[in-house]
Short mmCIF file of C-alpha atoms in Angstrom, two decimals:
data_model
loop_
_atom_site.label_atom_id
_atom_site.label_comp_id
_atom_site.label_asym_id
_atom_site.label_seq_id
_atom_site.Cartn_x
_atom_site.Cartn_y
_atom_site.Cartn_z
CA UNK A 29 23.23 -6.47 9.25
CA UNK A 30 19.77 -8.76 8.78
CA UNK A 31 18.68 -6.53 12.22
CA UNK A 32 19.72 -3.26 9.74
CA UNK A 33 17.84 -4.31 7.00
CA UNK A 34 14.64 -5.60 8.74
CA UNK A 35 14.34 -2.31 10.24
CA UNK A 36 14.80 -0.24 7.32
CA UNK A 37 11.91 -2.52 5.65
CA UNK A 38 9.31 -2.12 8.54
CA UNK A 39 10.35 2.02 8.97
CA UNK A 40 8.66 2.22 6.16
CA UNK A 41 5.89 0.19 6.37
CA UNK A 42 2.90 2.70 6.03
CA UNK A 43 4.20 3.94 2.96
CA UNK A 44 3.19 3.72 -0.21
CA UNK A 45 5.86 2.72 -2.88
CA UNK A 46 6.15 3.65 -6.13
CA UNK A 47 8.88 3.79 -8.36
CA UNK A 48 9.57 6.80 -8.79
CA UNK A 49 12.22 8.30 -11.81
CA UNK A 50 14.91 7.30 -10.02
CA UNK A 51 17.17 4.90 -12.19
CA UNK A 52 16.55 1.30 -11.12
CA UNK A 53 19.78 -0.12 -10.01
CA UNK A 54 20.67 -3.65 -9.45
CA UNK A 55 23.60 -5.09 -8.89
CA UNK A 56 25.14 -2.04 -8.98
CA UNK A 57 24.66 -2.06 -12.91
CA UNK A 58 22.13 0.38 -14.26
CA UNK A 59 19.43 -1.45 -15.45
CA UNK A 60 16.73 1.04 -16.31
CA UNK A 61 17.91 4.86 -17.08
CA UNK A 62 14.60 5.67 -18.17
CA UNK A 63 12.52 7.49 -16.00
CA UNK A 64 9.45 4.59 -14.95
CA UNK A 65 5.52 4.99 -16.91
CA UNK A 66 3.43 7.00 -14.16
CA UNK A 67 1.35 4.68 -11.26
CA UNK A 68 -1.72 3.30 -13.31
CA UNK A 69 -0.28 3.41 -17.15
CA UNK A 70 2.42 0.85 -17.07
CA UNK A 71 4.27 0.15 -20.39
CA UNK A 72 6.17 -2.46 -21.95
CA UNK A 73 9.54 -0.99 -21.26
CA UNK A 74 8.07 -0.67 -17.08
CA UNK A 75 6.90 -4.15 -17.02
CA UNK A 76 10.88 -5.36 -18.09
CA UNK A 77 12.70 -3.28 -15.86
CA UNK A 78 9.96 -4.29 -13.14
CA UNK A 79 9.93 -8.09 -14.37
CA UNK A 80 14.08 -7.46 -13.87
CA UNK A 81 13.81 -6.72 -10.75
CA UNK A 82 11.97 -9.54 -9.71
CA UNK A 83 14.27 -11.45 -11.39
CA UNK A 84 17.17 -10.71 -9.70
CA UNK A 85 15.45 -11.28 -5.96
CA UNK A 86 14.41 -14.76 -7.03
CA UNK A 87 18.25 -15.16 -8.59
CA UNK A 88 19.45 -13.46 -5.00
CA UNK A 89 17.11 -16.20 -3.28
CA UNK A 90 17.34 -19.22 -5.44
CA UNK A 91 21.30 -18.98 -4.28
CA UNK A 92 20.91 -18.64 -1.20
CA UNK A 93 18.81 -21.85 -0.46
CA UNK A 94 20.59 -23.64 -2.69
CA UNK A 95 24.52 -23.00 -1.67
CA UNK A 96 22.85 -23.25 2.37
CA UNK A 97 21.53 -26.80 1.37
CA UNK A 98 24.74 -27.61 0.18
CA UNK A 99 27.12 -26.20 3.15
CA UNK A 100 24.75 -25.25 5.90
CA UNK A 101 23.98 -28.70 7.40
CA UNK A 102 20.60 -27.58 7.43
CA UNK A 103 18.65 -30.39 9.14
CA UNK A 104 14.48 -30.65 10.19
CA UNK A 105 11.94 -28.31 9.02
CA UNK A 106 14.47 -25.62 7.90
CA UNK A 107 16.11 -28.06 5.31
CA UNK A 108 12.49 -28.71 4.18
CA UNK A 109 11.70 -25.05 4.27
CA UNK A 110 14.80 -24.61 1.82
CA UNK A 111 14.35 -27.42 -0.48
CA UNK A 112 10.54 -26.35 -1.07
CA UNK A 113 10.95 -22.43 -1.19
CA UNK A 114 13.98 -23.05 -2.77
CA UNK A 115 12.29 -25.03 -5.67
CA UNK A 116 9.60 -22.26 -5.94
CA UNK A 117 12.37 -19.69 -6.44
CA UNK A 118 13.78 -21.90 -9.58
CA UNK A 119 10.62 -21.97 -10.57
CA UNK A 120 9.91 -18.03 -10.63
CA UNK A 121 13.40 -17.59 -12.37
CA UNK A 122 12.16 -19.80 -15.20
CA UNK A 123 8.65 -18.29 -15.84
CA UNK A 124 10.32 -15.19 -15.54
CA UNK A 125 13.26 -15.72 -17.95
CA UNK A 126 10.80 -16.92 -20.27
CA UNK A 127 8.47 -13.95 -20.05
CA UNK A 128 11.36 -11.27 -20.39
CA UNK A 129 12.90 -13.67 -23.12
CA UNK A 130 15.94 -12.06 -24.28
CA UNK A 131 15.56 -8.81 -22.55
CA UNK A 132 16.01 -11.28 -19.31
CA UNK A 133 19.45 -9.48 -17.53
CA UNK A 134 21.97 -12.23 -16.92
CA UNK A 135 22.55 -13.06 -12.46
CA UNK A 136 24.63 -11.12 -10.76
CA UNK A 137 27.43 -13.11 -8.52
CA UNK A 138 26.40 -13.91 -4.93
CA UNK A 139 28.10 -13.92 -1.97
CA UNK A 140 26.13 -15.43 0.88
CA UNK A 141 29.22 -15.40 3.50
CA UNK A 142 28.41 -17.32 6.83
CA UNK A 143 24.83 -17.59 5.78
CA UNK A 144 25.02 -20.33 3.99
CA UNK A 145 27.16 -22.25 6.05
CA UNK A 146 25.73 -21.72 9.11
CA UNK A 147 21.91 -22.65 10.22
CA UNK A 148 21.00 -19.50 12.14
CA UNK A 149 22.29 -17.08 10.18
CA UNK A 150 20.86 -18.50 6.69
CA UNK A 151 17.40 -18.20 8.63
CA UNK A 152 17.99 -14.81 9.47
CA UNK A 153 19.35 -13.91 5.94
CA UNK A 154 15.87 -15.88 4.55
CA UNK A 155 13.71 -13.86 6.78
CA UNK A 156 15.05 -10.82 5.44
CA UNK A 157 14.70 -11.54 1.85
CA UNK A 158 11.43 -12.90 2.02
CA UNK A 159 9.71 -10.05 3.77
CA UNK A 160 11.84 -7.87 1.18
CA UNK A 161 10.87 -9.55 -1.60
CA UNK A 162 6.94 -9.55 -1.07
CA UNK A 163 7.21 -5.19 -0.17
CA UNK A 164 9.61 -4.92 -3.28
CA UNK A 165 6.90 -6.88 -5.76
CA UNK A 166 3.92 -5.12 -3.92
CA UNK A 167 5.88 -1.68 -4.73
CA UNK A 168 5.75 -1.98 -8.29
CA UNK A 169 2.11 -3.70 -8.81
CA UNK A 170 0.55 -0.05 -9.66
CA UNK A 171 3.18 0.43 -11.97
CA UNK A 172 2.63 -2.95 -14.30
CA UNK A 173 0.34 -3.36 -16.86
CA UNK A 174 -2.92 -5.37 -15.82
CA UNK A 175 -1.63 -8.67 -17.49
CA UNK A 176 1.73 -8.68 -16.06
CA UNK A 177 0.35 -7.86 -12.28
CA UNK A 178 -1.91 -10.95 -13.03
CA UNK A 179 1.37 -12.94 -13.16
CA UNK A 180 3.04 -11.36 -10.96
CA UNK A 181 0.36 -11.32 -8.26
CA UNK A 182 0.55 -15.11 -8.50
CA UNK A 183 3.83 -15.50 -7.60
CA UNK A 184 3.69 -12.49 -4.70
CA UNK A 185 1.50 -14.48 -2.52
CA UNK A 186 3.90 -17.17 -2.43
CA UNK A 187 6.42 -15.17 -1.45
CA UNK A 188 4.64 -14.37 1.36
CA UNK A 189 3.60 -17.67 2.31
CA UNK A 190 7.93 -18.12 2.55
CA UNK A 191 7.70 -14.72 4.40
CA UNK A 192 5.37 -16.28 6.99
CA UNK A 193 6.90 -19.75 7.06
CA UNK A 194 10.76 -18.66 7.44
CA UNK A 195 9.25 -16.33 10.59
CA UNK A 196 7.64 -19.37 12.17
CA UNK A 197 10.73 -20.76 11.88
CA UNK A 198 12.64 -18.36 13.82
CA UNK A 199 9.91 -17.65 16.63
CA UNK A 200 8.56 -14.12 14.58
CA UNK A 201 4.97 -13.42 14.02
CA UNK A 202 3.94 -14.34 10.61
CA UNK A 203 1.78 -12.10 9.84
CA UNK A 204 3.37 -9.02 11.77
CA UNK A 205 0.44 -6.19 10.46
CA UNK A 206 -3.20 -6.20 9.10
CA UNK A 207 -1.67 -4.61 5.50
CA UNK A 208 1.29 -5.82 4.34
CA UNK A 209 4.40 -3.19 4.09
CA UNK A 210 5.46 -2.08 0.12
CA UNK A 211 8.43 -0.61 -0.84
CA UNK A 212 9.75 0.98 -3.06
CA UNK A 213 12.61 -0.16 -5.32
CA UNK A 214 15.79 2.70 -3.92
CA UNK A 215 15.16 1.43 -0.54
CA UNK A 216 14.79 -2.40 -1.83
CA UNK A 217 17.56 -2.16 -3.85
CA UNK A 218 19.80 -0.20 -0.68
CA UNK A 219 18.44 -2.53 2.10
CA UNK A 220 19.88 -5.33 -0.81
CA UNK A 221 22.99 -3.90 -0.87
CA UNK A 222 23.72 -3.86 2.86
CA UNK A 223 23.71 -7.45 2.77
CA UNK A 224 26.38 -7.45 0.67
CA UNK A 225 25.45 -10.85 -0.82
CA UNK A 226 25.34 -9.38 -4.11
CA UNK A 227 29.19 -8.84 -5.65
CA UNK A 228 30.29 -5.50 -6.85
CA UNK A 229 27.16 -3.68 -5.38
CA UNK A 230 28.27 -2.61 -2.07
CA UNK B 22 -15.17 -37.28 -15.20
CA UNK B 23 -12.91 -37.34 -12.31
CA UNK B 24 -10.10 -37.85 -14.16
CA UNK B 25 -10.75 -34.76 -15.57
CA UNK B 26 -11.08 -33.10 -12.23
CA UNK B 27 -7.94 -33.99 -11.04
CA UNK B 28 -6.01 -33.11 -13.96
CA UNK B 29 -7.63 -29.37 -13.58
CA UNK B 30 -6.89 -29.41 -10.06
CA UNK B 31 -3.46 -30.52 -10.29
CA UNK B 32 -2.08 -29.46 -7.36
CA UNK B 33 -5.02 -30.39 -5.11
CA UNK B 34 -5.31 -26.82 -3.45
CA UNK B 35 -8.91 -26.46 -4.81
CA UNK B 36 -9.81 -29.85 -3.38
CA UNK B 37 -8.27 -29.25 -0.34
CA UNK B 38 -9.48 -25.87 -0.11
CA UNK B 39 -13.20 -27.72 -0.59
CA UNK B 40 -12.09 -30.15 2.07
CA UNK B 41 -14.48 -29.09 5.11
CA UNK B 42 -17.24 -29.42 2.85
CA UNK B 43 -19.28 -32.69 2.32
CA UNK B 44 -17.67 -34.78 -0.35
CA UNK B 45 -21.04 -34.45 -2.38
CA UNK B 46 -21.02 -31.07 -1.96
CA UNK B 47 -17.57 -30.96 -3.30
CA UNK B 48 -17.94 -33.04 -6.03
CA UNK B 49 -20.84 -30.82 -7.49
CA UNK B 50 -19.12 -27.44 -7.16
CA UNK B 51 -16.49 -29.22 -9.03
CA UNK B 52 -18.27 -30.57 -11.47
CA UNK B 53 -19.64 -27.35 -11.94
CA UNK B 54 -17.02 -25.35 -11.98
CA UNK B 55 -15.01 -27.45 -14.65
CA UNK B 56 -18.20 -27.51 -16.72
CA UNK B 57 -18.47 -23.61 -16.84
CA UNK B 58 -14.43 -23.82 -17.21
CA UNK B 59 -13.88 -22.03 -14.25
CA UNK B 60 -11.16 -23.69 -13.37
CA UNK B 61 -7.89 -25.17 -14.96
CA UNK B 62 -4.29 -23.34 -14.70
CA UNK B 63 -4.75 -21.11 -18.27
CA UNK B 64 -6.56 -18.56 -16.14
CA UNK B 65 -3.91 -17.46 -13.82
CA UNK B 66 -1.47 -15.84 -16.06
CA UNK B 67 -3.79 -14.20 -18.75
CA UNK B 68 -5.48 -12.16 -16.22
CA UNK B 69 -8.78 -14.39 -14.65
CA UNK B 70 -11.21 -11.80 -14.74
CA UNK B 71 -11.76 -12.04 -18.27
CA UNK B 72 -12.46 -15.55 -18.33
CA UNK B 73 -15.85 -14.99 -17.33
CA UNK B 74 -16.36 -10.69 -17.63
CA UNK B 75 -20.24 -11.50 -17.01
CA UNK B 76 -20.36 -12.65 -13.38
CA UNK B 77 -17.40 -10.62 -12.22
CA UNK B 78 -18.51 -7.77 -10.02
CA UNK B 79 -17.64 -4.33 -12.03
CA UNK B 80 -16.17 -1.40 -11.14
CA UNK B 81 -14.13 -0.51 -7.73
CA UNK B 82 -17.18 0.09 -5.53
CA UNK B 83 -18.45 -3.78 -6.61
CA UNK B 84 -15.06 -4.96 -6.23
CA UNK B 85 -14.30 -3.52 -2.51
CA UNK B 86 -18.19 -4.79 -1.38
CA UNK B 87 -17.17 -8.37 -2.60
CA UNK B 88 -13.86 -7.98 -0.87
CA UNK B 89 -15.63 -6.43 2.43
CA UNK B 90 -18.56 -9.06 2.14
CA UNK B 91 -15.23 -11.51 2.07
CA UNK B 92 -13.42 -10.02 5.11
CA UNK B 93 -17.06 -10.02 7.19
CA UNK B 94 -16.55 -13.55 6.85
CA UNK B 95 -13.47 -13.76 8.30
CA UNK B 96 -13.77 -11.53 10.69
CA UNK B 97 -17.01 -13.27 12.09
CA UNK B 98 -15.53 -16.30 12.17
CA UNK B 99 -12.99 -15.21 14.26
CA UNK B 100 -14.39 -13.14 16.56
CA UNK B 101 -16.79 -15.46 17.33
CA UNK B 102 -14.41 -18.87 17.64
CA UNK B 103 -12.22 -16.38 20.09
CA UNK B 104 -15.28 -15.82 21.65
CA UNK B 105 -16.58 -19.51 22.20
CA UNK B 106 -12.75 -20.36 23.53
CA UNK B 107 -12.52 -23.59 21.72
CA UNK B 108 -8.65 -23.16 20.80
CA UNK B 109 -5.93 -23.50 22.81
CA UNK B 110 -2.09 -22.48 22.71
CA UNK B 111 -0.86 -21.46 18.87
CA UNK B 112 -4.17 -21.60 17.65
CA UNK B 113 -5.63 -19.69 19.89
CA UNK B 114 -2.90 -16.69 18.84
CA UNK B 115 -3.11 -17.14 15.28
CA UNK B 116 -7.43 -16.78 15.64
CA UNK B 117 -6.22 -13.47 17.94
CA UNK B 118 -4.07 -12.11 15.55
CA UNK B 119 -5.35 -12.91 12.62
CA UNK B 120 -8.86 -12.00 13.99
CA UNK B 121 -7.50 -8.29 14.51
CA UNK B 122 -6.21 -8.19 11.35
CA UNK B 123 -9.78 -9.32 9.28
CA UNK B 124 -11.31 -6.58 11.81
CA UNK B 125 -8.90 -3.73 10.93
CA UNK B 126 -9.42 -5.16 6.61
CA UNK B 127 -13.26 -4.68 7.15
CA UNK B 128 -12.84 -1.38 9.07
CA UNK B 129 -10.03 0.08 5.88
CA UNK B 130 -12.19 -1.25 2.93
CA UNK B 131 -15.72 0.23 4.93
CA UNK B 132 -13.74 3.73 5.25
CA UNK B 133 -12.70 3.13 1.83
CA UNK B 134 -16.18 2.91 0.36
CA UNK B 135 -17.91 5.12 2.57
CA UNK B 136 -21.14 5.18 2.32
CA UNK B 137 -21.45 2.81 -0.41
CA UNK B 138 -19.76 -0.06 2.08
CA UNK B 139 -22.40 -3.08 1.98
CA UNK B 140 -24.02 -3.85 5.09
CA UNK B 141 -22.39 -7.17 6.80
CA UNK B 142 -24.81 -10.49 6.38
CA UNK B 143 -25.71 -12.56 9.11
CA UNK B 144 -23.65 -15.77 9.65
CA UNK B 145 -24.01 -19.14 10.87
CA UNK B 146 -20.92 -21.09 11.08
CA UNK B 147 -22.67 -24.28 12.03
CA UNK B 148 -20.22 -26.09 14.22
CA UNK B 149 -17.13 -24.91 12.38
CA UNK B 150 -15.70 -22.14 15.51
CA UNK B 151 -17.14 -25.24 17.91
CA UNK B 152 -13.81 -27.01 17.94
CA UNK B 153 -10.18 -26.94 17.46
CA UNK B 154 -10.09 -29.37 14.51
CA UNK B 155 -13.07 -27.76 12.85
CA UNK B 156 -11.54 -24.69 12.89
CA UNK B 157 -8.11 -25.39 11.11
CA UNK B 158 -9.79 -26.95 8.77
CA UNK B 159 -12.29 -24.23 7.82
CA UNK B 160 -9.35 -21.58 8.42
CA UNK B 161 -7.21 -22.94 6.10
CA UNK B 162 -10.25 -23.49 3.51
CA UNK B 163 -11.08 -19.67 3.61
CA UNK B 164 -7.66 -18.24 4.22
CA UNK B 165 -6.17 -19.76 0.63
CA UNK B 166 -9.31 -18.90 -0.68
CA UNK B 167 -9.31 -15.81 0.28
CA UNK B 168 -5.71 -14.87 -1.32
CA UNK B 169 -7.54 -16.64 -4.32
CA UNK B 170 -10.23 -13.95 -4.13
CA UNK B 171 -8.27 -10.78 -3.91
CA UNK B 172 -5.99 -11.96 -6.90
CA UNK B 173 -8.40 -12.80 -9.31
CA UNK B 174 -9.70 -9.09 -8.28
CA UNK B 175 -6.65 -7.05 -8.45
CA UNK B 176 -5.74 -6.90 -12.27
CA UNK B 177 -9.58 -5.50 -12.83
CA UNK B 178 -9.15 -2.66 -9.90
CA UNK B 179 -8.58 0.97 -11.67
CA UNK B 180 -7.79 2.86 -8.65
CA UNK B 181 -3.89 2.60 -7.73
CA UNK B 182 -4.47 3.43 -4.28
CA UNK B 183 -7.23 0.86 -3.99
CA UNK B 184 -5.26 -1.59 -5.87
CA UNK B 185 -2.07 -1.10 -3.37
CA UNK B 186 -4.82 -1.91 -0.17
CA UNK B 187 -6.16 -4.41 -2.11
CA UNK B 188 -2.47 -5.97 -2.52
CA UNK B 189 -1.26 -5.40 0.64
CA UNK B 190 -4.50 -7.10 2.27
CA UNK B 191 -3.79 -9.86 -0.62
CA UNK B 192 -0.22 -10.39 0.78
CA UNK B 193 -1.42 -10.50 4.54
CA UNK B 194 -4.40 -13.49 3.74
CA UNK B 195 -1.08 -14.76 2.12
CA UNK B 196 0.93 -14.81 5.39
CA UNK B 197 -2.17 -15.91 7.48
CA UNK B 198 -2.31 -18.96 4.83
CA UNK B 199 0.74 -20.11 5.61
CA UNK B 200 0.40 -19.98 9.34
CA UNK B 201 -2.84 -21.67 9.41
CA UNK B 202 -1.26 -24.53 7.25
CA UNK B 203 1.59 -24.90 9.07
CA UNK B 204 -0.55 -25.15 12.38
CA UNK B 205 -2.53 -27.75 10.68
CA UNK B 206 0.64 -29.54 9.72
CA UNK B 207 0.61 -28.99 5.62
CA UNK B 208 3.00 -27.59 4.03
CA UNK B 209 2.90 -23.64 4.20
CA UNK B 210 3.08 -22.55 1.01
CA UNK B 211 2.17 -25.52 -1.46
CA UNK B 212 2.96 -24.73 -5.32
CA UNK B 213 5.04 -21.88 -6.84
CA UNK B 214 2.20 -20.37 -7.92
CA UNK B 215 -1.03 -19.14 -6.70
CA UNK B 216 -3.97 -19.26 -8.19
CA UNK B 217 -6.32 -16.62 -8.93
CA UNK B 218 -10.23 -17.74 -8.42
CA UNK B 219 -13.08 -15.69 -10.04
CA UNK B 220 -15.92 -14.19 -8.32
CA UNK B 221 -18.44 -17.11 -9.37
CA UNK B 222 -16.16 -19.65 -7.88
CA UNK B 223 -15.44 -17.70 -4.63
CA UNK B 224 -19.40 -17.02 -4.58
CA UNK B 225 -20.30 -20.82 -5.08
CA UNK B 226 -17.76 -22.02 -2.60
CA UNK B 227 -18.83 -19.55 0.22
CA UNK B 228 -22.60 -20.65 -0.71
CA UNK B 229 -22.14 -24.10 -0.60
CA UNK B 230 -20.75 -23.81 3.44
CA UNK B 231 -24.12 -22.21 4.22
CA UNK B 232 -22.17 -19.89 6.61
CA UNK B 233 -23.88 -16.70 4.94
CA UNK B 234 -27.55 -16.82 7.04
CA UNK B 235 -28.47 -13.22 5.91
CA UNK B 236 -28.21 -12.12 2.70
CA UNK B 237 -26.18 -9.40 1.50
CA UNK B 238 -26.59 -7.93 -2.13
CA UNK B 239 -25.04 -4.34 -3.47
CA UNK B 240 -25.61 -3.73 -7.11
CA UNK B 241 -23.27 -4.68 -9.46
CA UNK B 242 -22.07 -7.18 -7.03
CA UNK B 243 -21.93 -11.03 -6.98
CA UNK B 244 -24.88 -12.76 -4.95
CA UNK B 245 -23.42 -14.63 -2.00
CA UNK B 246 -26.60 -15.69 -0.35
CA UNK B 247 -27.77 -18.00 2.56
#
């Protein structure tokens, strides 16, 4: 399944995402049945369904590290690698919830299976949502207004700094091309849903 | 006074990002930046280019040079420590790599700009691709500093397509951050949030190292100079 997903992110590496109309759907609940503002005139009503979305990766990681700290036995560099990432993550979820106030959407149930109970497989699963995580924000910069890609673009680079970490980890090459793959949010939001971590959206 | 400093800098990535430099040299560039308020955490989220409009470089075409004059930088440092053959083992692959990448960034952004691509400066490096240690050091300086750099630019790009290059470059210095960190045994990715860093700040850093032995000016750009 990670092997599924990972390829699905870097087939499409060379493209350039946008959202496009189609809905934006997360957690299998329809979040945003408005068609999205055009690439370069982002709106308010575009920067919450965006700021959403980024929401519910950092909910979708924040879980992860935290339920593999607890079960996983995670021991060494990886435990640190959870504990610290895992700490940004709460830390996105709160500047976030606080930005979007109370148009913030409430997280989705998780369901990490054997990653979070077993070492290898967590670092597999982290892998994959890191790399997803930094195309999925990079997919939607063009489409937020200038102040809200100022915060976001703080906490993108971060996620790639996880991205590159997490692939040390598990013998990958951190930086794996010159430009870094975008993408848009159907194929984010599919290549989340073949996980199947998230309940009732696969 | 210092006090002060370290309350602005309260994570320590500017001072560590300063570390190659002489601690004189340091301290004034941080004097100086807190006195022109340059720094301090209120100009990350409310967009840092407008903090100080005057010495930001304007329009696209300035914004790409400054990048380009940026990724020159990198890319002469590495090419040249690969070529000296200081490094050994995971070093020496993350200068490769990472080298090819900062090559293939100044080739994109010079096809980008066309004719209006500023010629590369002259460098001098002075000692800093002569050894292993050197190197981390001064890698991990200009790698976070560089993800600085293209974040305090990106809000202030019109261009969508130039502002997705300019992101997905952003996101790479990102990953090449991390690698170089871990290599040099800190911690990969070292507060939630990343800072953005002006154009006079990223100017006055890359001054201060001296590494810049030609100058390079474009109009409308910030002076890096020798």
């Amino acid at each position: 399944m990670a092997e599924e997903l990972t390829g699905a992110v870097e087939h499409a590496a060379s493209r350039r995402a946008v959202l496009t109309a189609a809905t934006l759907v997360a957690g299998g609940i329809i979040v945003g049945g408005v068609g999205a503002p055009a690439v370069g005139s982002g709106s308010r009503l575009g920067d919450a369904e965006i700021l959403n979305f980024a929401l519910e990766m950092e909910e979708l990681q924040a879980a992860l590290y935290e339920q593999a700290l607890q079960h996983a036995g995670l021991t060494g560099e990886l435990a640190q690698y959870a504990r610290v990432v895992g700490a940004h993550e709460r830390a996105h979820i709160a500047f976030l919830r606080q930005t979007l106030g109370s148009r913030a959407k409430p997280a989705p149930a998780f369901d990490f299976g054997d990653a979070v109970t077993d070492p290898d497989r967590f670092a597999a699963a982290a892998r994959v949502l890191e790399d997803l995580g930094v195309a999925a924000l990079d997919g939607q910069a063009a489409n937020l207004t200038r102040p809200s890609l100022a915060a976001v673009a703080t906490i993108v680079s971060v996620e790639a700094r996880h991205a590159a970490w997490i692939r040390d980890l598990v013998g990958e090459l951190p930086a794996p091309t010159p430009s870094n793959p975008a993408e848009g949010a159907a194929r984010v939001l599919a290549a989340i849903r073949r996980t199947g971590f998230v309940k009732g959206a696969s | 006074m210092s006090d002060n400093l370290e309350r602005l800098d309260r994570d320590g990535a500017l001072a560590e990002s300063l570390g190659p430099l002489a601690p004189s040299t340091r301290r004034t560039v941080l004097r100086t930046l807190a006195a022109a308020g340059l720094i301090g955490s209120a100009a990350a989220l409310a967009g840092a280019g407008a903090a100080d409009a005057a010495t930001e470089p304007h329009g696209d075409v300035a914004i790409l040079n400054y990048a380009l004059t940026l990724e020159y930088l990198q890319s002469a440092f590495y090419t040249e420590v690969e070529r000296i053959g200081a490094l050994t083992g995971e070093t020496a692959r993350m200068a490769r790599i990472v080298g090819a990448h900062e090559r293939a960034h100044v080739r994109m952004l010079q096809g980008v700009l066309g004719s209006k691509a500023v010629a590369g400066p002259t460098f001098d490096f002075h000692g800093a691709t002569d050894s292993e240690d050197a190197f981390v050091r001064t890698a991990v300086a200009f790698e976070d500093l560089g993800v600085a750099a293209y974040k305090g630019q990106a809000p202030r790009i019109a261009s969508p397509a130039y502002l997705a290059a300019a992101l997905a470059i952003h996101a790479n210095e990102a990953r090449h951050a991390a690698w170089i960190r871990r290599i040099a045994g800190i911690v990969p990715a070292q507060s939630a949030f990343d800072q953005p860093a002006t154009a006079a700040h990223v100017v006055q850093v890359v001054n201060s190292t001296h590494f810049i032995a030609g100058r390079t000016q474009a109009a409308g750009m910030p002076g890096f100079t020798g």
